XYZ file of N, CA and C in Angstrom:
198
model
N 0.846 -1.199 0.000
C 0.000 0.000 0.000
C 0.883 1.252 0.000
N 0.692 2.358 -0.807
C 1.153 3.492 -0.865
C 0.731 4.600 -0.385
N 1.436 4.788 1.311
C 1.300 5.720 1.742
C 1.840 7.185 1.495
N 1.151 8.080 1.987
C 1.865 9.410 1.479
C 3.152 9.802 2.405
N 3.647 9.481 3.419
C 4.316 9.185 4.593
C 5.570 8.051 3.506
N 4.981 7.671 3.533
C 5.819 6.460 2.330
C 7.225 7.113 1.291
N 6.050 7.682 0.666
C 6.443 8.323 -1.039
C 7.109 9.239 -0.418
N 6.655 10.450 0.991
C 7.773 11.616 1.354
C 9.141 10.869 1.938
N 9.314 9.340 2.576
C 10.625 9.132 3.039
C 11.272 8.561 1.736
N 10.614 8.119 0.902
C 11.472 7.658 -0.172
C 11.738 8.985 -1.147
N 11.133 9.844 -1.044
C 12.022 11.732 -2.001
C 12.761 12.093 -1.002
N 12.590 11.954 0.144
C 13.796 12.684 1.037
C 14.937 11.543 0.903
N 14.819 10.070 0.681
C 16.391 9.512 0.292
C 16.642 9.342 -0.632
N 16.047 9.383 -1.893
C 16.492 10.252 -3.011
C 17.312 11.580 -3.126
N 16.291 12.821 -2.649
C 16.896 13.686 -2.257
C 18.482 13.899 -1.734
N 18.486 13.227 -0.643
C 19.974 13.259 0.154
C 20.942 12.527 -0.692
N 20.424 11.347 -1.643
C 21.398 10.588 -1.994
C 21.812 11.523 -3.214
N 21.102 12.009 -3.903
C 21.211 12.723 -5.596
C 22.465 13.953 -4.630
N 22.240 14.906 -3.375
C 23.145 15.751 -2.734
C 24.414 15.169 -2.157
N 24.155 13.933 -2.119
C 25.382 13.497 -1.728
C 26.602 13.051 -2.706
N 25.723 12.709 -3.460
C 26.384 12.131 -5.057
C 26.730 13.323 -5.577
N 25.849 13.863 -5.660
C 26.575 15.202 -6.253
C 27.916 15.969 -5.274
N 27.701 15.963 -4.510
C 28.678 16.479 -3.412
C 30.341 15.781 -3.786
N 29.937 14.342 -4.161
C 30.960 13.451 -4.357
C 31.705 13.670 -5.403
N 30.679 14.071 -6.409
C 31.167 13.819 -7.791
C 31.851 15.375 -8.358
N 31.367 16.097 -7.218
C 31.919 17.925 -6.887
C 33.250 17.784 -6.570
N 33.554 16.961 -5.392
C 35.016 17.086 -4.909
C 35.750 16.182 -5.696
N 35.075 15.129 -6.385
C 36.098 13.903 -7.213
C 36.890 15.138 -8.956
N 35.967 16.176 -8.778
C 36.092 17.012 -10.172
C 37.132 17.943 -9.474
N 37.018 18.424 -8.573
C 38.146 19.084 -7.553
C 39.021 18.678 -7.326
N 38.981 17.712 -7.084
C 40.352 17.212 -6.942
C 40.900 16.798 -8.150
N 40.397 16.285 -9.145
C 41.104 15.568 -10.421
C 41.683 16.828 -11.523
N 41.328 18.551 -11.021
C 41.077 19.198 -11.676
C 42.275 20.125 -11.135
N 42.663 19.991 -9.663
C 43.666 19.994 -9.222
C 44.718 19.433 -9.197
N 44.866 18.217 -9.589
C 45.755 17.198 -9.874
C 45.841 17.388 -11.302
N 45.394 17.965 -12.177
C 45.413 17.962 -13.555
C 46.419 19.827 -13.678
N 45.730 20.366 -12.920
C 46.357 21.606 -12.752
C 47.957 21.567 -12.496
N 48.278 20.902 -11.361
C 49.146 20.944 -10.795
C 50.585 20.113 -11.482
N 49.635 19.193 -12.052
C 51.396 18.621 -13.418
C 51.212 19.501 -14.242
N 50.150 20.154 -14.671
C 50.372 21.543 -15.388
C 51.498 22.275 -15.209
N 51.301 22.576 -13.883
C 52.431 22.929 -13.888
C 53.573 22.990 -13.659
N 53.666 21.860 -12.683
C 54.881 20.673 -13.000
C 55.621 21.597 -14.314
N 54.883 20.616 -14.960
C 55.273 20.651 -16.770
C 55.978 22.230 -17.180
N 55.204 22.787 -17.145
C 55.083 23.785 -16.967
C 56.641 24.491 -16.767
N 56.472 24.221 -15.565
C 57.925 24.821 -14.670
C 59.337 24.204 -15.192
N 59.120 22.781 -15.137
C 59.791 21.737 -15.759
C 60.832 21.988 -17.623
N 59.905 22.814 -18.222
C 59.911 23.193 -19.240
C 60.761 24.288 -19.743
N 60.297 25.101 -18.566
C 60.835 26.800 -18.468
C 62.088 26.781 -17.913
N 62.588 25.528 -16.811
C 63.627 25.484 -16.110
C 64.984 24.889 -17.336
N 64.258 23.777 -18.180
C 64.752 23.000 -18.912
C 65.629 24.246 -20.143
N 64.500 24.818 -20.458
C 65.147 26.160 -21.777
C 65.853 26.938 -21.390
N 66.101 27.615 -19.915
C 66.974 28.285 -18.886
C 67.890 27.775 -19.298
N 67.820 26.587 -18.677
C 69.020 25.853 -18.149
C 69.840 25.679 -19.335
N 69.446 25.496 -20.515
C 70.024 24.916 -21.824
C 70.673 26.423 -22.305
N 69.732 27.444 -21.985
C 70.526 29.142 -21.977
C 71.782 28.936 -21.695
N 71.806 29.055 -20.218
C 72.647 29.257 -19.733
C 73.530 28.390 -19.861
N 73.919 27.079 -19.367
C 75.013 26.585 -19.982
C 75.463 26.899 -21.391
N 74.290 26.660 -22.131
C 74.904 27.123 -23.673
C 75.756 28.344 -24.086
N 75.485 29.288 -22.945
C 76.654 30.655 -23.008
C 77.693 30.520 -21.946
N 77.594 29.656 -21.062
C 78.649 30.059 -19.861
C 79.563 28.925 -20.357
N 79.329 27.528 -20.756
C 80.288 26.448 -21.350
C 80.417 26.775 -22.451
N 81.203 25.449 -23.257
C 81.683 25.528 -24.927
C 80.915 23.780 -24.986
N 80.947 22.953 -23.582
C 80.068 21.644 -23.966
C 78.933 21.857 -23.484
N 77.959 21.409 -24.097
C 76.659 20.983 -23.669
C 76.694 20.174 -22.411
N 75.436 20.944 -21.520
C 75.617 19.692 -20.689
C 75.001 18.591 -20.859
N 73.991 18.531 -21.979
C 73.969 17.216 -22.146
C 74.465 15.889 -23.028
Protein backbone atom coordinates (compact mmCIF):
# COMPACT_ATOMS: atom_id res chain seq x y z
CA UNK A 1 0.00 0.00 0.00
CA UNK A 2 1.15 3.49 -0.86
CA UNK A 3 1.30 5.72 1.74
CA UNK A 4 1.87 9.41 1.48
CA UNK A 5 4.32 9.18 4.59
CA UNK A 6 5.82 6.46 2.33
CA UNK A 7 6.44 8.32 -1.04
CA UNK A 8 7.77 11.62 1.35
CA UNK A 9 10.62 9.13 3.04
CA UNK A 10 11.47 7.66 -0.17
CA UNK A 11 12.02 11.73 -2.00
CA UNK A 12 13.80 12.68 1.04
CA UNK A 13 16.39 9.51 0.29
CA UNK A 14 16.49 10.25 -3.01
CA UNK A 15 16.90 13.69 -2.26
CA UNK A 16 19.97 13.26 0.15
CA UNK A 17 21.40 10.59 -1.99
CA UNK A 18 21.21 12.72 -5.60
CA UNK A 19 23.14 15.75 -2.73
CA UNK A 20 25.38 13.50 -1.73
CA UNK A 21 26.38 12.13 -5.06
CA UNK A 22 26.58 15.20 -6.25
CA UNK A 23 28.68 16.48 -3.41
CA UNK A 24 30.96 13.45 -4.36
CA UNK A 25 31.17 13.82 -7.79
CA UNK A 26 31.92 17.93 -6.89
CA UNK A 27 35.02 17.09 -4.91
CA UNK A 28 36.10 13.90 -7.21
CA UNK A 29 36.09 17.01 -10.17
CA UNK A 30 38.15 19.08 -7.55
CA UNK A 31 40.35 17.21 -6.94
CA UNK A 32 41.10 15.57 -10.42
CA UNK A 33 41.08 19.20 -11.68
CA UNK A 34 43.67 19.99 -9.22
CA UNK A 35 45.76 17.20 -9.87
CA UNK A 36 45.41 17.96 -13.56
CA UNK A 37 46.36 21.61 -12.75
CA UNK A 38 49.15 20.94 -10.80
CA UNK A 39 51.40 18.62 -13.42
CA UNK A 40 50.37 21.54 -15.39
CA UNK A 41 52.43 22.93 -13.89
CA UNK A 42 54.88 20.67 -13.00
CA UNK A 43 55.27 20.65 -16.77
CA UNK A 44 55.08 23.78 -16.97
CA UNK A 45 57.92 24.82 -14.67
CA UNK A 46 59.79 21.74 -15.76
CA UNK A 47 59.91 23.19 -19.24
CA UNK A 48 60.84 26.80 -18.47
CA UNK A 49 63.63 25.48 -16.11
CA UNK A 50 64.75 23.00 -18.91
CA UNK A 51 65.15 26.16 -21.78
CA UNK A 52 66.97 28.29 -18.89
CA UNK A 53 69.02 25.85 -18.15
CA UNK A 54 70.02 24.92 -21.82
CA UNK A 55 70.53 29.14 -21.98
CA UNK A 56 72.65 29.26 -19.73
CA UNK A 57 75.01 26.58 -19.98
CA UNK A 58 74.90 27.12 -23.67
CA UNK A 59 76.65 30.65 -23.01
CA UNK A 60 78.65 30.06 -19.86
CA UNK A 61 80.29 26.45 -21.35
CA UNK A 62 81.68 25.53 -24.93
CA UNK A 63 80.07 21.64 -23.97
CA UNK A 64 76.66 20.98 -23.67
CA UNK A 65 75.62 19.69 -20.69
CA UNK A 66 73.97 17.22 -22.15
Amino acid sequence: MVTAAGVFARGTVLVISAVVGGALVAAATTVSTSVAALVALVVAAATVAGVVGVGVMGTTTTTPYW
